[in-house]
């Protein structure tokens, strides 16, 4: 039974970068499977049961979707060094979860929208990529006049957020929480980092105090990735059994264990839900199992926050 960590990701994916930083902070060795940034993803979707977004962490025949669920699992398996080095790790975890809602939703949306309008001619924005993202977000592809206005609008939203980050760092601290890097650094870093990746150059709007902190964070690296093909990863799933599932504590209105369900992001990517049999659910997390010829039986894990679960009529 393989317990190797297999990360399915791609280079300029900011959510993948969040997880890569966690792997670096913990000094882990992992297998790296490069997935396409646009649909179709024929070697990835058989693992996730339909979910298209990046990244996912595969361990044998268990697949963890969404950075929140992936990072929870990494902290559980590899608690040392911790992602929550403060005096009260339980409270710190909750505060960072709140912080992450800001950076994953608003900050990421503003940095990506700003850069894709301001640097619309960057190599990264191929027609294929833009069409895929317009469909993913359910929006039309913007014309040139609209782009200029949207860049200005997003920059106006971005500036106050950059000030918040500069203010956190104004006393010369090394990391967001002081002397030790924590998950707070990873969750603020990735939406800023992605601007340079998409523009293909160093973005000028990031102030020096933030740039210097970003360099300290990046210096922790990504751990030790060893590449793996998508085909090898599918074979790992097919030759492993899923781990025993977590005990359940369903809420009123939840589907029953054993029912066929769909698990769908509540924000974007709703056209690509995961389908399977509900095997575990509690207030924070849920999991379904599916099987196909490529993977055999696989358990796919999601956080409860940001995903809805519904019974499907067969
Ligand atoms: N809440 C998710 C968001 C994941 C996400 O949106 N990832 C982006 C890449 S950075 C994505 O999947 N974009 C569409 C795609 O790659 O197919 C998480 O934390 O993992």
CSV table of C-alpha atoms and ligand atoms in Angstrom, one decimal:
chain,number,residue,atom,x,y,z
A,1,UNK,CA,0.0,0.0,0.0
A,2,UNK,CA,1.6,3.3,-1.1
A,3,UNK,CA,1.7,6.2,1.4
A,4,UNK,CA,3.6,8.5,-1.0
A,5,UNK,CA,2.3,12.0,-1.2
A,6,UNK,CA,1.3,12.6,-4.8
A,7,UNK,CA,0.4,16.2,-5.7
A,8,UNK,CA,-1.6,16.8,-8.9
A,9,UNK,CA,-0.9,20.5,-9.8
A,10,UNK,CA,0.5,22.9,-12.4
A,11,UNK,CA,3.3,25.5,-12.2
A,12,UNK,CA,1.4,28.8,-12.2
A,13,UNK,CA,-1.6,27.6,-10.1
A,14,UNK,CA,-1.7,29.8,-7.0
A,15,UNK,CA,-3.7,27.3,-4.9
A,16,UNK,CA,-1.0,24.7,-5.8
A,17,UNK,CA,1.6,27.2,-4.6
A,18,UNK,CA,-0.1,27.4,-1.2
A,19,UNK,CA,0.3,23.6,-0.8
A,20,UNK,CA,3.8,23.5,-2.2
A,21,UNK,CA,4.8,26.1,0.4
A,22,UNK,CA,3.3,23.9,3.1
A,23,UNK,CA,5.3,20.9,1.8
A,24,UNK,CA,8.4,23.1,1.9
A,25,UNK,CA,7.7,24.3,5.4
A,26,UNK,CA,7.4,20.7,6.6
A,27,UNK,CA,10.4,19.6,4.5
A,28,UNK,CA,8.5,16.8,2.8
A,29,UNK,CA,9.4,14.6,-0.1
A,30,UNK,CA,6.6,14.2,-2.6
A,31,UNK,CA,5.7,13.0,-6.1
A,32,UNK,CA,4.8,15.7,-8.6
A,33,UNK,CA,2.2,15.1,-11.3
A,34,UNK,CA,1.8,18.0,-13.7
A,35,UNK,CA,-1.9,18.4,-14.8
A,36,UNK,CA,-3.3,20.6,-17.6
A,37,UNK,CA,-4.6,24.0,-16.5
A,38,UNK,CA,-7.6,23.7,-18.8
A,39,UNK,CA,-10.2,21.0,-19.6
A,40,UNK,CA,-10.2,18.2,-20.6
A,41,UNK,CA,-8.1,16.6,-17.9
A,42,UNK,CA,-8.5,12.9,-18.9
A,43,UNK,CA,-6.0,11.5,-16.4
A,44,UNK,CA,-7.1,13.7,-13.5
A,45,UNK,CA,-10.9,13.6,-13.5
A,46,UNK,CA,-11.0,9.8,-13.2
A,47,UNK,CA,-9.2,10.2,-9.8
A,48,UNK,CA,-11.4,13.0,-8.4
A,49,UNK,CA,-14.7,11.6,-9.7
A,50,UNK,CA,-15.4,14.8,-11.7
A,51,UNK,CA,-13.8,17.7,-9.8
A,52,UNK,CA,-11.6,19.7,-12.1
A,53,UNK,CA,-9.8,22.2,-10.0
A,54,UNK,CA,-6.2,22.1,-8.9
A,55,UNK,CA,-4.5,21.0,-6.7
A,56,UNK,CA,-5.4,17.6,-5.3
A,57,UNK,CA,-3.3,15.4,-3.1
A,58,UNK,CA,-3.4,11.6,-3.7
A,59,UNK,CA,-2.2,9.1,-1.1
A,60,UNK,CA,-2.8,5.6,-2.4
A,61,UNK,CA,-6.5,5.4,-3.2
A,62,UNK,CA,-7.4,8.5,-1.2
A,63,UNK,CA,-7.7,11.8,-3.0
A,64,UNK,CA,-7.9,15.1,-1.0
A,65,UNK,CA,-9.5,18.0,-2.9
A,66,UNK,CA,-9.3,21.7,-2.0
A,67,UNK,CA,-6.2,23.3,-0.3
A,68,UNK,CA,-8.1,23.5,3.0
A,69,UNK,CA,-8.7,19.7,3.1
A,70,UNK,CA,-5.2,18.9,1.7
A,71,UNK,CA,-3.5,21.1,4.3
A,72,UNK,CA,-5.6,19.6,7.1
A,73,UNK,CA,-4.4,16.2,6.1
A,74,UNK,CA,-0.7,17.2,5.8
A,75,UNK,CA,-0.8,18.8,9.3
A,76,UNK,CA,-2.5,15.6,10.7
A,77,UNK,CA,0.1,13.3,9.2
A,78,UNK,CA,3.2,15.5,9.7
A,79,UNK,CA,2.6,17.7,12.7
A,80,UNK,CA,6.2,18.7,13.1
A,81,UNK,CA,7.0,21.5,12.3
A,82,UNK,CA,3.5,22.7,12.9
A,83,UNK,CA,1.7,25.2,10.6
A,84,UNK,CA,0.4,26.8,13.8
A,85,UNK,CA,3.4,27.8,15.9
A,86,UNK,CA,1.6,30.3,18.2
A,87,UNK,CA,0.9,29.8,21.9
A,88,UNK,CA,-2.7,28.7,21.2
A,89,UNK,CA,-2.6,26.6,18.0
A,90,UNK,CA,-6.4,25.9,18.1
A,91,UNK,CA,-7.3,29.6,18.1
A,92,UNK,CA,-4.5,30.3,15.6
A,93,UNK,CA,-5.9,27.6,13.2
A,94,UNK,CA,-9.4,29.3,13.4
A,95,UNK,CA,-8.0,32.8,12.8
A,96,UNK,CA,-6.0,31.6,9.8
A,97,UNK,CA,-9.1,29.9,8.4
A,98,UNK,CA,-10.8,33.2,8.6
A,99,UNK,CA,-7.8,35.0,7.0
A,100,UNK,CA,-7.8,32.4,4.3
A,101,UNK,CA,-11.4,33.2,3.3
A,102,UNK,CA,-10.3,36.8,2.6
A,103,UNK,CA,-7.1,35.8,0.6
A,104,UNK,CA,-8.6,32.9,-1.3
A,105,UNK,CA,-11.7,34.8,-2.3
A,106,UNK,CA,-11.3,38.5,-2.5
A,107,UNK,CA,-7.5,39.0,-2.7
A,108,UNK,CA,-7.1,36.2,-5.3
A,109,UNK,CA,-10.0,37.5,-7.4
A,110,UNK,CA,-8.6,41.1,-7.4
A,111,UNK,CA,-4.9,40.1,-8.1
A,112,UNK,CA,-5.9,37.7,-11.0
A,113,UNK,CA,-8.5,40.1,-12.5
A,114,UNK,CA,-6.1,43.0,-12.2
A,115,UNK,CA,-3.2,41.2,-13.9
A,116,UNK,CA,-5.3,39.5,-16.6
A,117,UNK,CA,-6.7,42.9,-17.6
A,118,UNK,CA,-3.5,44.9,-17.2
A,119,UNK,CA,-1.2,42.3,-18.9
A,120,UNK,CA,-3.8,40.8,-21.3
A,121,UNK,CA,-1.0,40.5,-23.9
A,122,UNK,CA,1.1,38.2,-21.7
A,123,UNK,CA,2.0,34.8,-23.2
A,124,UNK,CA,0.0,33.0,-20.5
A,125,UNK,CA,-3.3,34.3,-21.8
A,126,UNK,CA,-3.8,32.2,-24.8
A,127,UNK,CA,-7.2,32.2,-26.5
A,128,UNK,CA,-7.7,28.6,-25.3
A,129,UNK,CA,-7.0,29.6,-21.7
A,130,UNK,CA,-9.3,32.6,-21.8
A,131,UNK,CA,-12.1,30.6,-23.2
A,132,UNK,CA,-11.7,27.9,-20.5
A,133,UNK,CA,-11.7,30.5,-17.7
A,134,UNK,CA,-14.7,32.4,-19.1
A,135,UNK,CA,-16.6,29.1,-19.1
A,136,UNK,CA,-15.3,28.2,-15.6
A,137,UNK,CA,-16.5,31.5,-14.2
A,138,UNK,CA,-19.6,31.7,-16.3
A,139,UNK,CA,-18.5,35.1,-17.7
A,140,UNK,CA,-18.1,36.5,-21.2
A,141,UNK,CA,-14.5,37.1,-22.5
A,142,UNK,CA,-13.9,40.8,-21.9
A,143,UNK,CA,-13.1,43.2,-24.8
A,144,UNK,CA,-10.3,45.7,-24.7
A,145,UNK,CA,-12.3,48.8,-23.5
A,146,UNK,CA,-13.8,46.7,-20.7
A,147,UNK,CA,-10.3,45.4,-19.7
A,148,UNK,CA,-8.9,48.9,-19.0
A,149,UNK,CA,-11.8,49.8,-16.8
A,150,UNK,CA,-11.7,46.4,-15.0
A,151,UNK,CA,-7.9,46.8,-14.4
A,152,UNK,CA,-8.5,50.2,-12.7
A,153,UNK,CA,-11.4,48.9,-10.7
A,154,UNK,CA,-9.4,45.9,-9.4
A,155,UNK,CA,-6.4,48.0,-8.6
A,156,UNK,CA,-8.5,50.3,-6.5
A,157,UNK,CA,-9.7,47.3,-4.5
A,158,UNK,CA,-6.2,45.8,-4.4
A,159,UNK,CA,-4.4,48.9,-3.0
A,160,UNK,CA,-6.1,48.9,0.5
A,161,UNK,CA,-5.4,45.2,0.8
A,162,UNK,CA,-1.7,45.7,0.0
A,163,UNK,CA,-1.7,48.3,2.7
A,164,UNK,CA,-3.2,45.8,5.3
A,165,UNK,CA,-0.3,43.4,4.5
A,166,UNK,CA,2.3,46.2,4.7
A,167,UNK,CA,0.8,47.3,8.0
A,168,UNK,CA,1.1,43.7,9.4
A,169,UNK,CA,4.8,43.7,8.4
A,170,UNK,CA,5.6,47.4,9.4
A,171,UNK,CA,7.4,46.6,12.7
A,172,UNK,CA,10.0,44.6,10.8
A,173,UNK,CA,8.8,41.1,11.8
A,174,UNK,CA,10.1,38.2,9.8
A,175,UNK,CA,6.8,36.4,9.2
A,176,UNK,CA,3.1,37.3,9.7
A,177,UNK,CA,3.0,35.8,13.2
A,178,UNK,CA,6.5,36.8,14.2
A,179,UNK,CA,9.7,34.7,14.1
A,180,UNK,CA,8.3,31.4,12.8
A,181,UNK,CA,6.7,30.9,9.4
A,182,UNK,CA,3.1,29.7,9.7
A,183,UNK,CA,0.2,28.9,7.4
A,184,UNK,CA,-0.7,32.6,7.6
A,185,UNK,CA,2.3,33.3,5.4
A,186,UNK,CA,1.3,30.7,2.8
A,187,UNK,CA,-2.3,32.0,2.5
A,188,UNK,CA,-1.3,35.6,2.0
A,189,UNK,CA,1.7,34.8,-0.3
A,190,UNK,CA,0.0,32.8,-3.1
A,191,UNK,CA,-2.4,35.4,-4.4
A,192,UNK,CA,0.5,38.0,-4.7
A,193,UNK,CA,2.9,35.4,-6.2
A,194,UNK,CA,0.5,34.6,-9.0
A,195,UNK,CA,0.7,38.1,-10.4
A,196,UNK,CA,4.3,37.7,-11.5
A,197,UNK,CA,3.5,34.2,-12.9
A,198,UNK,CA,0.7,35.4,-15.0
A,199,UNK,CA,2.3,38.6,-16.2
A,200,UNK,CA,5.6,36.9,-17.0
A,201,UNK,CA,7.4,39.7,-15.2
A,202,UNK,CA,7.9,41.3,-11.8
A,203,UNK,CA,4.7,43.2,-10.9
A,204,UNK,CA,5.5,46.8,-9.8
A,205,UNK,CA,2.5,47.3,-7.5
A,206,UNK,CA,3.9,45.2,-4.7
A,207,UNK,CA,5.7,47.4,-2.1
A,208,UNK,CA,9.2,46.6,-1.0
A,209,UNK,CA,8.3,45.5,2.5
A,210,UNK,CA,6.0,42.9,1.0
A,211,UNK,CA,8.5,41.8,-1.6
A,212,UNK,CA,11.2,41.3,1.1
A,213,UNK,CA,8.8,39.2,3.2
A,214,UNK,CA,7.9,37.2,0.0
A,215,UNK,CA,11.5,36.4,-0.5
A,216,UNK,CA,11.8,35.1,3.1
A,217,UNK,CA,8.8,32.9,2.6
A,218,UNK,CA,10.0,31.6,-0.8
A,219,UNK,CA,13.4,30.7,0.7
A,220,UNK,CA,11.7,27.8,2.6
A,221,UNK,CA,11.3,26.1,-0.8
A,222,UNK,CA,8.8,23.4,-1.8
A,223,UNK,CA,10.4,20.4,-0.1
A,224,UNK,CA,11.7,17.6,-2.4
A,225,UNK,CA,9.4,16.9,-5.5
A,226,UNK,CA,10.1,13.9,-7.6
A,227,UNK,CA,8.2,13.8,-10.9
A,228,UNK,CA,5.7,11.1,-11.6
A,229,UNK,CA,3.5,10.5,-14.7
A,230,UNK,CA,-0.3,10.8,-14.5
A,231,UNK,CA,-0.4,7.2,-15.7
A,232,UNK,CA,1.8,6.0,-12.7
A,233,UNK,CA,-0.4,7.9,-10.3
A,234,UNK,CA,-3.5,6.2,-11.7
A,235,UNK,CA,-1.8,2.8,-11.3
A,236,UNK,CA,-1.0,3.7,-7.6
A,237,UNK,CA,-4.7,4.3,-7.1
A,238,UNK,CA,-5.7,1.1,-8.9
A,239,UNK,CA,-3.3,-1.0,-6.8
A,240,UNK,CA,-4.2,0.5,-3.4
A,241,UNK,CA,-7.3,0.2,-1.2
A,242,UNK,CA,-8.8,3.4,0.3
A,243,UNK,CA,-8.1,4.0,4.0
A,244,UNK,CA,-10.9,3.3,6.5
A,245,UNK,CA,-13.2,6.3,6.4
A,246,UNK,CA,-13.7,8.8,9.3
A,247,UNK,CA,-16.7,8.4,11.7
A,248,UNK,CA,-19.7,10.4,10.6
A,249,UNK,CA,-21.9,12.9,12.3
A,250,UNK,CA,-24.4,14.1,9.8
A,251,UNK,CA,-26.4,17.3,10.1
A,252,UNK,CA,-30.1,17.7,9.5
A,253,UNK,CA,-30.9,17.5,5.8
A,254,UNK,CA,-27.7,15.7,4.9
A,255,UNK,CA,-27.9,12.7,2.5
A,256,UNK,CA,-27.6,9.4,4.2
A,257,UNK,CA,-24.4,7.3,4.1
A,258,UNK,CA,-24.5,5.0,1.1
A,259,UNK,CA,-26.6,7.3,-1.0
A,260,UNK,CA,-25.4,8.4,-4.5
A,261,UNK,CA,-24.4,12.1,-4.2
A,262,UNK,CA,-22.8,15.0,-6.0
A,263,UNK,CA,-20.3,17.3,-4.2
A,264,UNK,CA,-20.1,20.7,-5.9
A,265,UNK,CA,-18.1,23.8,-5.2
A,266,UNK,CA,-20.3,26.6,-4.1
A,267,UNK,CA,-18.2,29.3,-5.9
A,268,UNK,CA,-17.0,28.3,-9.4
A,269,UNK,CA,-16.4,25.1,-11.2
A,270,UNK,CA,-19.9,24.0,-10.5
A,271,UNK,CA,-20.3,22.3,-13.9
A,272,UNK,CA,-17.8,19.7,-12.7
A,273,UNK,CA,-19.0,18.1,-9.5
A,274,UNK,CA,-17.6,14.9,-8.0
A,275,UNK,CA,-20.0,12.0,-8.2
A,276,UNK,CA,-20.1,8.8,-6.0
A,277,UNK,CA,-21.4,7.2,-2.9
A,278,UNK,CA,-21.4,9.2,0.4
A,279,UNK,CA,-19.1,7.4,2.8
A,280,UNK,CA,-18.4,10.0,5.5
A,281,UNK,CA,-19.7,13.3,6.6
A,282,UNK,CA,-19.4,15.6,9.6
A,283,UNK,CA,-19.5,19.3,10.3
A,284,UNK,CA,-16.1,20.0,8.7
A,285,UNK,CA,-15.5,17.4,6.0
A,286,UNK,CA,-17.1,14.9,3.7
A,287,UNK,CA,-16.0,12.0,1.5
A,288,UNK,CA,-17.5,10.0,-1.4
A,289,UNK,CA,-16.3,6.8,-3.0
A,290,UNK,CA,-16.4,6.0,-6.7
A,291,UNK,CA,-14.9,3.4,-9.0
A,292,UNK,CA,-13.9,3.2,-12.6
A,293,UNK,CA,-11.7,1.0,-14.8
A,294,UNK,CA,-8.6,3.3,-14.4
A,295,UNK,CA,-8.5,3.8,-10.6
A,296,UNK,CA,-10.7,1.0,-9.1
A,297,UNK,CA,-12.3,2.2,-5.8
A,298,UNK,CA,-11.2,5.6,-4.6
A,299,UNK,CA,-12.2,7.8,-1.7
A,300,UNK,CA,-12.4,11.5,-2.5
A,301,UNK,CA,-12.3,14.0,0.4
A,302,UNK,CA,-13.6,17.5,0.5
A,303,UNK,CA,-14.0,20.2,3.2
A,304,UNK,CA,-17.6,21.0,4.1
A,305,UNK,CA,-17.0,24.8,3.8
A,306,UNK,CA,-17.3,25.9,0.2
A,307,UNK,CA,-18.9,22.7,-1.1
A,308,UNK,CA,-22.5,21.5,-1.2
A,309,UNK,CA,-23.5,17.8,-1.1
A,310,UNK,CA,-26.8,16.6,-2.7
A,311,UNK,CA,-28.4,13.3,-3.2
A,312,UNK,CA,-28.6,12.3,-6.9
A,313,UNK,CA,-31.5,10.4,-8.3
A,314,UNK,CA,-30.0,7.3,-10.0
B,1,LIG,N1,-10.9,26.5,-3.2
B,1,LIG,C1,-10.1,25.7,-4.1
B,1,LIG,C2,-9.8,26.6,-5.3
B,1,LIG,C3,-8.9,25.8,-6.3
B,1,LIG,C4,-8.8,26.6,-7.6
B,1,LIG,O1,-9.6,27.4,-8.0
B,1,LIG,N2,-7.8,26.3,-8.4
B,1,LIG,C5,-7.6,26.9,-9.7
B,1,LIG,C6,-6.1,26.8,-10.1
B,1,LIG,S1,-5.1,27.9,-9.1
B,1,LIG,C7,-8.3,26.1,-10.7
B,1,LIG,O2,-8.5,24.9,-10.5
B,1,LIG,N3,-8.6,26.6,-11.9
B,1,LIG,C8,-9.3,25.9,-12.9
B,1,LIG,C9,-8.5,24.7,-13.4
B,1,LIG,O3,-7.2,24.6,-13.3
B,1,LIG,O4,-9.1,23.8,-14.0
B,1,LIG,C10,-8.8,25.3,-3.3
B,1,LIG,O5,-8.5,25.9,-2.2
B,1,LIG,O6,-8.2,24.3,-3.7
